[in-house]
Amino acid sequence: MVEGVFFTFDSAFEMWTFRVAVIALAAFLIGGVVLITRPQEEVIGHPKGLFLLFMAEMWERFSYYGMRALLIFYLIQHWMFAEEKAYVIYGAYTALVYIAPVVGGYLADQYIGQRKAVLFGAVLLTFGHFFMAFEGSGGQADPMINVFWLALALIIVGSGFLKANISVIVGQLYPRTDVRRDPAYTIFYMGINVGAATASIICGYLGQTYGWEYGFGLAGIGMLIGLIFFVVGKPLLLGQGEPKDPAKIKGGKEFAIYGAGLAMVALCWAAIQYQELVGTVLGVFGGGLVAYVLFTAVTKLAPEERDRIFAAMFLILTSIVFWALFEQAGSSLNVFTDRHVDTQGVNASMFQSINAIYIVLLAPLFAMLWQGLARKGAEPSTPMKFGLAVIQVGLGFLVLVWGAESVGINVPTPVIFIFLIYLLHTTGELCLSPVGLSAMNRLSPGHMASLIMGTWFFASATGNFAAGLIAAATGGEGVGEEAGKQVVLDVYSTVGWYAVAIGVGVMVISPLIKRLMHLDSIKDDALEGQAEAGLEAQEGGVHPTSRV
């Protein structure tokens, strides 16, 4: 045990990790306040509104990831769900978080505008995160579990309204031809990952060490700070994000939209308790959406546009495999770290910060790598990058399995292998997530841009739900510590080898998919609707500039 000034830590490494996270968060908070309160209209070459949105998003991600780092442990240890059930609940929750922006983005585009949608979402999120702190006595018989379900529903819908729209406002601050757009999104993306990294460390430590209410409560305070920034800084947005047609929301119609949002909360409150409904919705609506997109492509589009839609659908289906494995991070991998890894005295939830830290460090390097290869005519095509991404996510699991088995099944796995799996998963993410978001915008005809983006998010939601089912297969309760560890490793080995095989297959047929993209004939008007649609792993932060 190590005594700090205010807290007690299990190791010096945990203490310094916590301190660095607190200092980094405080530094960004102070720096952000200094930047947005300067008298100049622009600072370091960008409008102050960018840094306002940076601060709002940083604190929103702080609240979201602070809660996410603890959620699977909260389900298992406090509400006493069986592991298999907890993983399915977690998968359904993250799937709904990916579906909600489709609705939130549509309502903002058609009616209330992005600013009011973000504000409404932030209010819902603030209530949701604070409700998470009301834990009751625990166990599924405790009536307070209904408050927990309500908290999750508020966070789902709040994320749908906020995440679908705040990054769109970033783009609205700049003309479409402004060369500062990509650097602006890179700055904004850093805010996302600063919030994610620091929250996993700070909230994770407080929640697992002192009590759930402290971790969740701090996440709620973070969301409240983000809301205050957004409200007070409204003038810095320069009138952007307002309704396109104010007449549509006159006469109480605006409040009808908010009422629809609350109805979504009620729907999610029910869906998160009956997870099979989420799977049914994903299957029925997702399948119908794919069928409609393909029908439209075949019957109404010119041959080249049709081929591009086929290529986009191939990339979308490939992404499901990636997200199903990548999203083990917050569920089964989190629990594996807690039970079977020598964490050197660090709480397992704090390891959720590794992905975000890697993103901050590696995203600029990947952007430079793609641009450097593009200048030499050697940049991999988009489908080739997708194949590389799936291979890397599979290799991450295989490396972890090898590391765990090399030291013996009855010996805690060295923590270095947790760092390695997150490294491979992060490099895979950088090959797929921003590249895929850019490809969806590039391949979609202007009149189908929103439809294709909706399909992309449905695929992400399907991947998250599938992640819950895969995680449930690792639940080895009642079979002993060593046997339970072996069950997890067997599942990880299986999905790892399947992912490598699928990734190789994608790479083999990538030249065919690239031909379907008809990159040489894409016109600038095909890039309409480049709304950076948000969601942490999907954020438009690293925009490849090439057309391959």
Coordinates of C-alpha atoms in Angstrom, one line a residue:
M1 CA 0.0 0.0 0.0
V2 CA 1.2 3.5 -0.8
E3 CA -0.2 6.6 1.0
G4 CA -0.8 9.6 -1.2
V5 CA -1.8 13.1 -0.1
F6 CA -5.5 12.3 -0.2
F7 CA -5.8 8.7 -1.3
T8 CA -4.3 5.3 -0.7
F9 CA -3.0 3.3 -3.6
D10 CA -2.1 -0.4 -4.0
S11 CA 1.2 0.5 -5.8
A12 CA 3.5 3.4 -6.7
F13 CA 2.6 2.8 -10.4
E14 CA -1.1 3.2 -9.7
M15 CA -0.4 6.4 -7.6
W16 CA 1.6 8.0 -10.4
T17 CA -0.8 7.0 -13.1
F18 CA -3.6 8.6 -11.1
R19 CA -1.6 11.7 -10.5
V20 CA -0.6 12.1 -14.1
A21 CA -4.2 11.7 -15.2
V22 CA -5.4 14.4 -12.8
I23 CA -2.7 16.8 -13.8
A24 CA -3.3 16.2 -17.5
L25 CA -7.1 16.8 -17.1
A26 CA -6.5 19.9 -15.0
A27 CA -4.0 21.2 -17.5
F28 CA -6.4 20.8 -20.4
L29 CA -9.2 22.4 -18.4
I30 CA -7.1 25.4 -17.5
G31 CA -5.7 25.7 -21.0
G32 CA -9.2 25.4 -22.6
V33 CA -10.5 28.2 -20.3
V34 CA -7.6 30.4 -21.2
L35 CA -8.0 29.9 -25.0
I36 CA -11.8 30.5 -25.1
T37 CA -11.7 33.6 -22.9
R38 CA -9.0 35.4 -24.9
P39 CA -10.2 38.6 -26.6
Q40 CA -9.2 37.5 -30.1
E41 CA -11.8 35.9 -32.4
E42 CA -9.3 33.2 -33.3
V43 CA -6.5 31.5 -31.3
I44 CA -3.6 29.5 -32.8
G45 CA -5.2 29.9 -36.2
H46 CA -8.7 28.5 -35.3
P47 CA -12.0 30.0 -34.2
K48 CA -12.5 29.9 -30.4
G49 CA -15.6 27.9 -31.0
L50 CA -13.4 24.9 -31.8
F51 CA -11.9 24.9 -28.4
L52 CA -15.3 25.4 -26.8
L53 CA -16.5 22.2 -28.6
F54 CA -13.2 20.5 -27.6
M55 CA -13.9 21.2 -23.9
A56 CA -17.5 20.2 -24.1
E57 CA -16.6 16.9 -25.9
M58 CA -13.7 16.2 -23.6
W59 CA -15.9 16.3 -20.5
E60 CA -18.7 14.4 -22.2
R61 CA -16.2 11.6 -23.1
F62 CA -14.8 11.9 -19.5
S63 CA -18.3 11.1 -18.2
Y64 CA -19.0 8.3 -20.7
Y65 CA -15.7 6.5 -20.4
G66 CA -15.6 6.9 -16.6
M67 CA -18.9 5.1 -16.5
R68 CA -17.9 2.5 -19.1
A69 CA -14.7 1.5 -17.3
L70 CA -16.8 0.4 -14.3
L71 CA -20.0 -0.8 -15.9
I72 CA -19.2 -4.5 -16.4
F73 CA -17.9 -4.8 -12.8
Y74 CA -21.0 -2.9 -11.6
L75 CA -23.2 -5.4 -13.3
I76 CA -21.4 -8.4 -11.9
Q77 CA -20.3 -7.3 -8.5
H78 CA -23.1 -5.0 -7.4
W79 CA -26.2 -6.0 -9.3
M80 CA -25.1 -9.7 -9.1
F81 CA -25.8 -10.6 -12.7
A82 CA -24.3 -13.9 -13.9
E83 CA -21.3 -13.1 -16.2
E84 CA -23.0 -14.4 -19.3
K85 CA -26.0 -12.1 -18.6
A86 CA -23.9 -9.1 -17.7
Y87 CA -21.9 -9.4 -21.0
V88 CA -25.2 -9.5 -23.0
I89 CA -26.5 -6.5 -21.2
Y90 CA -23.3 -4.6 -21.8
G91 CA -23.4 -5.6 -25.5
A92 CA -27.0 -4.5 -25.8
Y93 CA -26.2 -1.2 -24.1
T94 CA -23.3 -0.4 -26.4
A95 CA -25.3 -1.5 -29.5
L96 CA -28.1 1.0 -28.5
V97 CA -25.5 3.7 -28.1
Y98 CA -24.5 3.2 -31.7
I99 CA -28.1 3.1 -33.0
A100 CA -29.3 6.3 -31.2
P101 CA -27.2 8.7 -33.3
V102 CA -29.1 7.7 -36.4
V103 CA -32.2 9.1 -34.8
G104 CA -30.5 12.0 -33.1
G105 CA -28.8 13.1 -36.2
Y106 CA -32.0 12.9 -38.3
L107 CA -34.0 15.0 -35.8
A108 CA -31.3 17.6 -35.7
D109 CA -30.9 17.8 -39.5
Q110 CA -34.6 18.0 -40.1
Y111 CA -35.9 20.1 -37.1
I112 CA -34.1 21.4 -34.1
G113 CA -30.5 21.9 -35.5
Q114 CA -27.3 20.6 -34.1
R115 CA -26.8 23.1 -31.2
K116 CA -30.2 22.4 -29.5
A117 CA -29.8 18.7 -30.1
V118 CA -26.4 18.8 -28.3
L119 CA -27.8 20.8 -25.5
F120 CA -30.8 18.4 -25.1
G121 CA -28.4 15.4 -25.2
A122 CA -26.1 17.0 -22.6
V123 CA -29.0 17.5 -20.2
L124 CA -30.1 13.9 -20.6
L125 CA -26.5 12.7 -20.1
T126 CA -26.0 14.8 -17.0
F127 CA -29.1 13.2 -15.4
G128 CA -28.1 9.8 -16.6
H129 CA -24.7 9.9 -15.1
F130 CA -25.9 11.3 -11.8
F131 CA -28.5 8.6 -11.6
M132 CA -25.8 6.0 -12.0
A133 CA -24.5 7.1 -8.5
F134 CA -27.7 5.9 -6.8
E135 CA -26.7 2.3 -6.3
G136 CA -29.0 1.1 -3.5
S137 CA -28.1 -2.0 -1.6
G138 CA -27.4 -4.1 -4.7
G139 CA -28.8 -7.3 -6.1
Q140 CA -31.5 -7.7 -8.7
A141 CA -34.3 -7.6 -6.1
D142 CA -33.4 -4.1 -5.1
P143 CA -36.0 -1.6 -6.5
M144 CA -33.1 0.8 -7.2
I145 CA -32.2 -1.3 -10.2
N146 CA -35.0 0.5 -12.1
V147 CA -33.1 3.8 -11.5
F148 CA -30.0 2.0 -13.0
W149 CA -32.0 1.0 -16.1
L150 CA -33.3 4.6 -16.4
A151 CA -29.7 5.9 -16.1
L152 CA -28.5 3.7 -18.9
A153 CA -31.5 4.7 -21.1
L154 CA -30.8 8.4 -20.5
I155 CA -27.1 7.9 -21.4
I156 CA -28.0 6.0 -24.6
V157 CA -30.5 8.7 -25.8
G158 CA -28.3 11.6 -24.6
S159 CA -25.3 10.2 -26.5
G160 CA -27.5 9.8 -29.6
F161 CA -28.4 13.5 -29.6
L162 CA -25.0 14.8 -28.6
K163 CA -22.5 12.6 -30.4
A164 CA -24.4 12.7 -33.7
N165 CA -24.2 16.4 -33.8
I166 CA -21.4 18.1 -31.8
S167 CA -18.7 17.0 -34.3
V168 CA -20.9 18.3 -37.2
I169 CA -20.8 21.8 -35.6
V170 CA -17.0 21.6 -35.8
G171 CA -17.2 21.3 -39.6
Q172 CA -19.7 24.1 -39.8
L173 CA -17.2 26.5 -38.3
Y174 CA -15.1 26.2 -41.5
P175 CA -15.9 26.6 -45.2
R176 CA -15.8 23.2 -47.0
T177 CA -12.6 24.2 -48.8
D178 CA -10.8 25.5 -45.7
V179 CA -7.5 23.7 -45.3
R180 CA -7.9 24.0 -41.5
R181 CA -10.8 21.5 -41.4
D182 CA -8.6 18.4 -41.0
P183 CA -6.3 19.9 -38.4
A184 CA -9.5 21.1 -36.6
Y185 CA -10.8 17.6 -36.4
T186 CA -7.5 16.3 -35.2
I187 CA -7.6 18.8 -32.4
F188 CA -11.2 17.8 -31.6
Y189 CA -10.3 14.1 -31.7
M190 CA -7.6 14.8 -29.1
G191 CA -10.3 16.1 -26.8
I192 CA -12.2 12.9 -27.1
N193 CA -9.2 10.8 -26.2
V194 CA -8.0 13.0 -23.4
G195 CA -11.4 12.7 -21.8
A196 CA -11.5 8.9 -22.4
A197 CA -8.0 8.3 -21.1
T198 CA -8.2 10.4 -17.9
A199 CA -11.7 9.2 -17.0
S200 CA -10.8 5.5 -17.2
I201 CA -8.0 6.1 -14.8
I202 CA -9.6 8.6 -12.3
C203 CA -13.2 7.3 -12.2
G204 CA -12.0 3.7 -12.5
Y205 CA -9.7 4.1 -9.5
L206 CA -12.3 5.9 -7.3
G207 CA -15.1 3.4 -8.3
Q208 CA -13.2 0.3 -7.6
T209 CA -11.3 1.6 -4.5
Y210 CA -13.8 3.7 -2.6
G211 CA -17.2 2.8 -4.0
W212 CA -19.3 2.9 -7.2
E213 CA -21.0 6.1 -6.3
Y214 CA -17.7 8.0 -6.3
G215 CA -16.7 6.8 -9.7
F216 CA -20.1 7.3 -11.3
G217 CA -20.6 10.6 -9.3
L218 CA -17.4 12.1 -10.7
A219 CA -18.4 11.0 -14.2
G220 CA -21.7 13.0 -13.6
I221 CA -19.7 16.0 -12.4
G222 CA -17.6 15.8 -15.6
M223 CA -20.8 15.8 -17.7
L224 CA -22.2 18.8 -15.8
I225 CA -18.9 20.8 -16.5
G226 CA -19.2 20.0 -20.2
L227 CA -22.8 21.2 -20.2
I228 CA -21.9 24.4 -18.5
F229 CA -19.1 25.1 -21.0
F230 CA -21.5 24.5 -23.9
V231 CA -24.2 26.8 -22.5
V232 CA -22.0 29.7 -21.5
G233 CA -19.9 29.5 -24.7
K234 CA -22.9 29.7 -27.1
P235 CA -21.7 33.0 -28.7
L236 CA -18.4 31.4 -29.7
L237 CA -20.4 29.1 -32.1
L238 CA -21.0 32.1 -34.4
G239 CA -24.6 31.1 -35.0
Q240 CA -23.7 27.7 -36.3
G241 CA -25.8 24.6 -35.6
E242 CA -29.2 26.4 -35.7
P243 CA -32.3 24.9 -37.3
K244 CA -32.3 25.1 -41.1
D245 CA -36.0 25.9 -41.2
P246 CA -37.1 27.5 -37.9
A247 CA -40.7 27.4 -39.0
K248 CA -40.7 23.6 -38.6
I249 CA -40.4 23.9 -34.8
K250 CA -42.8 26.8 -34.1
G251 CA -45.9 26.5 -32.1
G252 CA -44.7 23.9 -29.7
K253 CA -43.3 21.6 -32.3
E254 CA -39.8 21.9 -30.8
F255 CA -41.1 20.5 -27.5
A256 CA -42.7 17.7 -29.4
I257 CA -39.2 16.7 -30.6
Y258 CA -38.0 16.7 -27.0
G259 CA -41.0 14.6 -26.1
A260 CA -40.0 12.1 -28.8
G261 CA -36.6 12.1 -27.2
L262 CA -38.1 11.2 -23.8
A263 CA -40.2 8.5 -25.5
M264 CA -36.9 7.1 -26.8
V265 CA -35.7 7.0 -23.2
A266 CA -38.7 4.9 -22.3
L267 CA -38.1 2.6 -25.2
C268 CA -34.5 2.1 -24.3
W269 CA -35.4 1.6 -20.6
A270 CA -37.4 -1.4 -21.8
A271 CA -35.0 -2.6 -24.4
I272 CA -32.0 -2.7 -22.1
Q273 CA -33.9 -5.0 -19.8
Y274 CA -35.0 -7.3 -22.5
Q275 CA -31.8 -7.7 -24.6
E276 CA -33.3 -10.1 -27.0
L277 CA -35.4 -7.2 -28.3
V278 CA -32.2 -5.4 -29.2
G279 CA -31.0 -8.4 -31.2
T280 CA -34.3 -8.7 -33.0
V281 CA -34.3 -5.0 -33.9
L282 CA -30.7 -5.2 -35.2
G283 CA -31.6 -8.3 -37.2
V284 CA -34.9 -7.1 -38.7
F285 CA -34.1 -3.5 -39.3
G286 CA -30.4 -4.0 -40.2
G287 CA -31.3 -6.7 -42.7
G288 CA -34.1 -4.6 -44.1
L289 CA -31.8 -1.6 -44.4
V290 CA -29.1 -3.6 -46.2
A291 CA -31.8 -5.1 -48.6
Y292 CA -33.2 -1.6 -49.3
V293 CA -29.7 -0.1 -50.0
L294 CA -28.9 -3.0 -52.4
F295 CA -32.3 -2.8 -54.1
T296 CA -31.9 1.0 -54.6
A297 CA -28.4 0.5 -55.9
V298 CA -29.5 -2.2 -58.4
T299 CA -32.6 -0.5 -59.6
K300 CA -32.0 3.2 -59.5
L301 CA -28.2 4.0 -59.7
A302 CA -25.9 4.2 -62.7
P303 CA -23.4 1.3 -63.0
E304 CA -20.5 3.1 -61.3
E305 CA -22.6 4.4 -58.4
R306 CA -24.1 0.9 -58.0
D307 CA -20.6 -0.6 -57.8
R308 CA -19.5 1.9 -55.2
I309 CA -22.5 1.0 -53.1
F310 CA -21.5 -2.7 -53.4
A311 CA -18.0 -1.8 -52.2
A312 CA -19.4 0.2 -49.3
M313 CA -21.6 -2.7 -48.2
F314 CA -18.6 -5.0 -48.3
L315 CA -16.7 -2.7 -46.1
I316 CA -19.6 -2.3 -43.7
L317 CA -20.0 -6.1 -43.3
T318 CA -16.3 -6.4 -42.7
S319 CA -16.5 -3.8 -40.0
I320 CA -19.0 -6.0 -38.1
V321 CA -16.2 -8.6 -37.6
F322 CA -13.8 -6.0 -36.4
W323 CA -16.1 -4.3 -33.8
A324 CA -17.3 -7.7 -32.5
L325 CA -13.8 -8.4 -31.4
F326 CA -12.5 -4.9 -30.6
E327 CA -15.4 -4.2 -28.2
Q328 CA -14.3 -7.0 -25.9
A329 CA -12.2 -4.3 -24.3
G330 CA -14.9 -3.0 -21.9
S331 CA -16.4 -6.4 -21.2
S332 CA -14.6 -9.8 -21.2
L333 CA -11.1 -8.3 -21.5
N334 CA -11.8 -6.0 -18.6
V335 CA -12.9 -8.9 -16.4
F336 CA -9.9 -11.1 -17.7
T337 CA -7.5 -8.3 -16.7
D338 CA -9.1 -8.1 -13.2
R339 CA -9.0 -11.8 -12.5
H340 CA -6.1 -13.3 -14.4
V341 CA -3.5 -10.6 -15.0
D342 CA -0.7 -9.4 -12.8
T343 CA -1.7 -5.8 -12.9
Q344 CA 1.1 -4.6 -10.6
G345 CA -1.4 -3.3 -8.0
V346 CA -3.4 -1.3 -10.6
N347 CA -7.2 -1.5 -10.7
A348 CA -8.3 -3.3 -13.9
S349 CA -10.7 -0.6 -15.0
M350 CA -7.8 1.8 -15.3
F351 CA -6.4 -0.2 -18.2
Q352 CA -9.4 1.0 -20.2
S353 CA -7.3 4.2 -20.7
I354 CA -4.6 2.4 -22.8
N355 CA -6.5 2.5 -26.1
A356 CA -7.2 6.2 -25.8
I357 CA -3.6 7.0 -24.9
Y358 CA -2.4 4.9 -27.9
I359 CA -4.8 6.8 -30.2
V360 CA -3.4 10.2 -29.1
L361 CA 0.2 8.9 -29.6
L362 CA -0.3 7.0 -32.9
A363 CA -3.1 8.8 -34.8
P364 CA -0.8 11.6 -36.0
L365 CA 1.8 9.0 -37.0
F366 CA -0.7 7.0 -39.0
A367 CA -1.9 10.2 -40.7
M368 CA 1.6 11.0 -41.7
L369 CA 2.2 7.4 -42.8
W370 CA -0.8 7.3 -45.1
Q371 CA 0.1 10.7 -46.6
G372 CA 3.8 9.7 -47.1
L373 CA 2.8 6.5 -48.8
A374 CA 0.2 8.3 -50.9
R375 CA 2.9 10.6 -52.3
K376 CA 4.9 7.6 -53.3
G377 CA 1.9 5.9 -54.8
A378 CA 2.2 3.1 -52.3
E379 CA -0.7 3.7 -49.9
P380 CA -2.8 0.6 -49.3
S381 CA -6.4 0.8 -50.6
T382 CA -9.3 1.1 -48.2
P383 CA -10.3 -2.6 -48.4
M384 CA -6.6 -3.5 -47.9
K385 CA -6.6 -1.4 -44.8
F386 CA -9.8 -3.1 -43.6
G387 CA -8.1 -6.5 -44.1
L388 CA -5.1 -5.3 -42.1
A389 CA -7.4 -4.1 -39.3
V390 CA -9.2 -7.4 -38.9
I391 CA -5.9 -9.3 -38.9
Q392 CA -4.5 -7.0 -36.2
V393 CA -7.5 -7.4 -34.0
G394 CA -7.2 -11.2 -34.3
L395 CA -3.4 -11.1 -33.7
G396 CA -4.1 -9.1 -30.5
F397 CA -6.0 -12.0 -29.0
L398 CA -3.5 -14.6 -30.2
V399 CA -0.7 -12.7 -28.6
L400 CA -2.6 -12.5 -25.3
V401 CA -3.3 -16.3 -25.5
W402 CA 0.3 -17.1 -26.2
G403 CA 1.5 -14.9 -23.4
A404 CA -1.0 -16.4 -20.9
E405 CA -0.2 -20.0 -21.8
S406 CA 3.6 -19.4 -22.0
V407 CA 3.8 -18.7 -18.3
G408 CA 1.3 -21.4 -17.3
I409 CA -2.4 -21.4 -16.9
N410 CA -2.1 -21.2 -13.1
V411 CA 0.2 -18.2 -13.1
P412 CA -1.1 -14.6 -13.5
T413 CA -0.6 -13.3 -17.1
P414 CA 2.2 -10.7 -17.3
V415 CA 0.6 -7.2 -17.7
I416 CA 2.8 -6.5 -20.8
F417 CA 0.4 -8.7 -22.8
I418 CA -2.5 -6.4 -22.0
F419 CA -0.5 -3.5 -23.3
L420 CA 0.3 -5.5 -26.5
I421 CA -3.3 -6.6 -27.2
Y422 CA -4.4 -3.0 -26.9
L423 CA -1.6 -1.8 -29.1
L424 CA -2.6 -4.2 -31.9
H425 CA -6.3 -3.4 -31.5
T426 CA -5.5 0.3 -31.6
T427 CA -3.4 0.1 -34.8
G428 CA -6.2 -2.0 -36.2
E429 CA -8.7 0.7 -35.3
L430 CA -6.6 3.3 -37.0
C431 CA -6.6 1.2 -40.2
L432 CA -10.4 0.9 -40.1
S433 CA -12.4 3.5 -38.1
P434 CA -11.4 6.9 -39.6
V435 CA -10.7 5.2 -43.0
G436 CA -14.1 3.7 -43.0
L437 CA -15.9 6.9 -42.1
S438 CA -14.1 8.7 -44.9
A439 CA -14.9 5.9 -47.3
M440 CA -18.7 6.0 -46.5
N441 CA -18.8 9.7 -47.3
R442 CA -16.7 9.2 -50.5
L443 CA -18.6 6.2 -51.9
S444 CA -22.1 7.4 -51.2
P445 CA -24.1 9.4 -53.8
G446 CA -25.1 12.7 -52.4
H447 CA -28.8 11.7 -52.0
M448 CA -27.8 8.5 -50.2
A449 CA -25.2 9.8 -47.9
S450 CA -27.3 9.7 -44.7
L451 CA -28.7 6.3 -45.6
I452 CA -25.2 4.8 -46.0
M453 CA -24.0 6.4 -42.8
G454 CA -27.0 4.9 -41.0
T455 CA -26.1 1.5 -42.4
W456 CA -22.5 2.0 -41.2
F457 CA -23.8 2.7 -37.7
F458 CA -26.2 -0.2 -37.7
A459 CA -23.3 -2.4 -38.6
S460 CA -21.3 -0.9 -35.7
A461 CA -24.3 -1.6 -33.4
T462 CA -24.5 -5.2 -34.7
G463 CA -20.8 -5.6 -34.0
N464 CA -21.3 -4.4 -30.4
F465 CA -24.2 -6.7 -29.8
A466 CA -22.2 -9.6 -31.3
A467 CA -19.4 -8.6 -28.9
G468 CA -21.7 -9.2 -26.0
L469 CA -22.5 -12.7 -27.3
I470 CA -18.8 -13.5 -27.8
A471 CA -18.1 -12.2 -24.3
A472 CA -20.9 -14.3 -22.9
A473 CA -19.2 -17.4 -24.3
T474 CA -16.2 -16.6 -22.1
G475 CA -18.3 -16.7 -18.9
G476 CA -16.9 -19.6 -16.9
E477 CA -18.6 -19.1 -13.6
G478 CA -18.6 -22.1 -11.2
V479 CA -15.8 -24.0 -13.0
G480 CA -12.9 -22.8 -10.9
E481 CA -10.3 -20.1 -11.4
E482 CA -8.0 -22.0 -13.7
A483 CA -10.8 -23.6 -15.8
G484 CA -12.5 -20.3 -16.1
K485 CA -9.3 -18.7 -17.4
Q486 CA -8.8 -21.6 -19.9
V487 CA -12.4 -21.0 -21.2
V488 CA -11.6 -17.4 -21.9
L489 CA -8.3 -18.2 -23.6
D490 CA -10.0 -20.9 -25.8
V491 CA -12.6 -18.4 -27.0
Y492 CA -10.0 -15.8 -27.6
S493 CA -7.9 -18.3 -29.6
T494 CA -10.8 -19.3 -31.7
V495 CA -12.0 -15.8 -32.6
G496 CA -8.4 -14.7 -33.1
W497 CA -7.7 -17.4 -35.7
Y498 CA -11.0 -16.7 -37.4
A499 CA -10.2 -13.0 -37.6
V500 CA -6.8 -13.6 -39.1
A501 CA -8.3 -15.9 -41.8
I502 CA -11.1 -13.4 -42.6
G503 CA -8.6 -10.5 -42.7
V504 CA -6.4 -12.4 -45.2
G505 CA -9.5 -13.2 -47.3
V506 CA -10.4 -9.5 -47.3
M507 CA -6.8 -8.6 -48.4
V508 CA -6.9 -11.2 -51.2
I509 CA -10.1 -9.8 -52.8
S510 CA -9.3 -6.1 -52.0
P511 CA -8.2 -5.4 -55.6
L512 CA -11.6 -6.4 -56.8
I513 CA -13.3 -4.2 -54.2
K514 CA -11.0 -1.3 -55.1
R515 CA -12.1 -1.6 -58.7
L516 CA -15.7 -1.4 -57.7
M517 CA -15.0 1.9 -56.0
H518 CA -14.2 3.6 -59.3
L519 CA -11.9 6.1 -57.5
D520 CA -10.7 7.7 -60.7
S521 CA -14.2 9.1 -61.6
I522 CA -15.3 10.3 -58.2
K523 CA -16.3 14.0 -58.3
D524 CA -16.2 16.5 -55.5
D525 CA -20.0 16.7 -55.3
A526 CA -19.9 13.0 -54.2
L527 CA -18.4 14.2 -51.0
E528 CA -21.6 15.9 -49.9
G529 CA -22.8 15.1 -46.4
Q530 CA -19.3 14.8 -44.9
A531 CA -20.8 15.1 -41.4
E532 CA -18.3 13.7 -39.0
A533 CA -20.9 11.6 -37.3
G534 CA -19.2 10.9 -34.0
L535 CA -18.9 8.1 -31.5
E536 CA -15.6 7.5 -29.9
A537 CA -14.3 4.7 -32.1
Q538 CA -16.0 6.3 -35.2
E539 CA -15.0 9.9 -34.7
G540 CA -13.9 11.8 -37.8
G541 CA -10.5 12.7 -36.4
V542 CA -8.0 11.3 -38.9
H543 CA -9.1 12.1 -42.4
P544 CA -7.0 10.3 -45.1
T545 CA -6.5 12.8 -47.9
S546 CA -5.9 10.3 -50.7
R547 CA -8.6 8.6 -52.7
V548 CA -7.5 5.0 -52.3

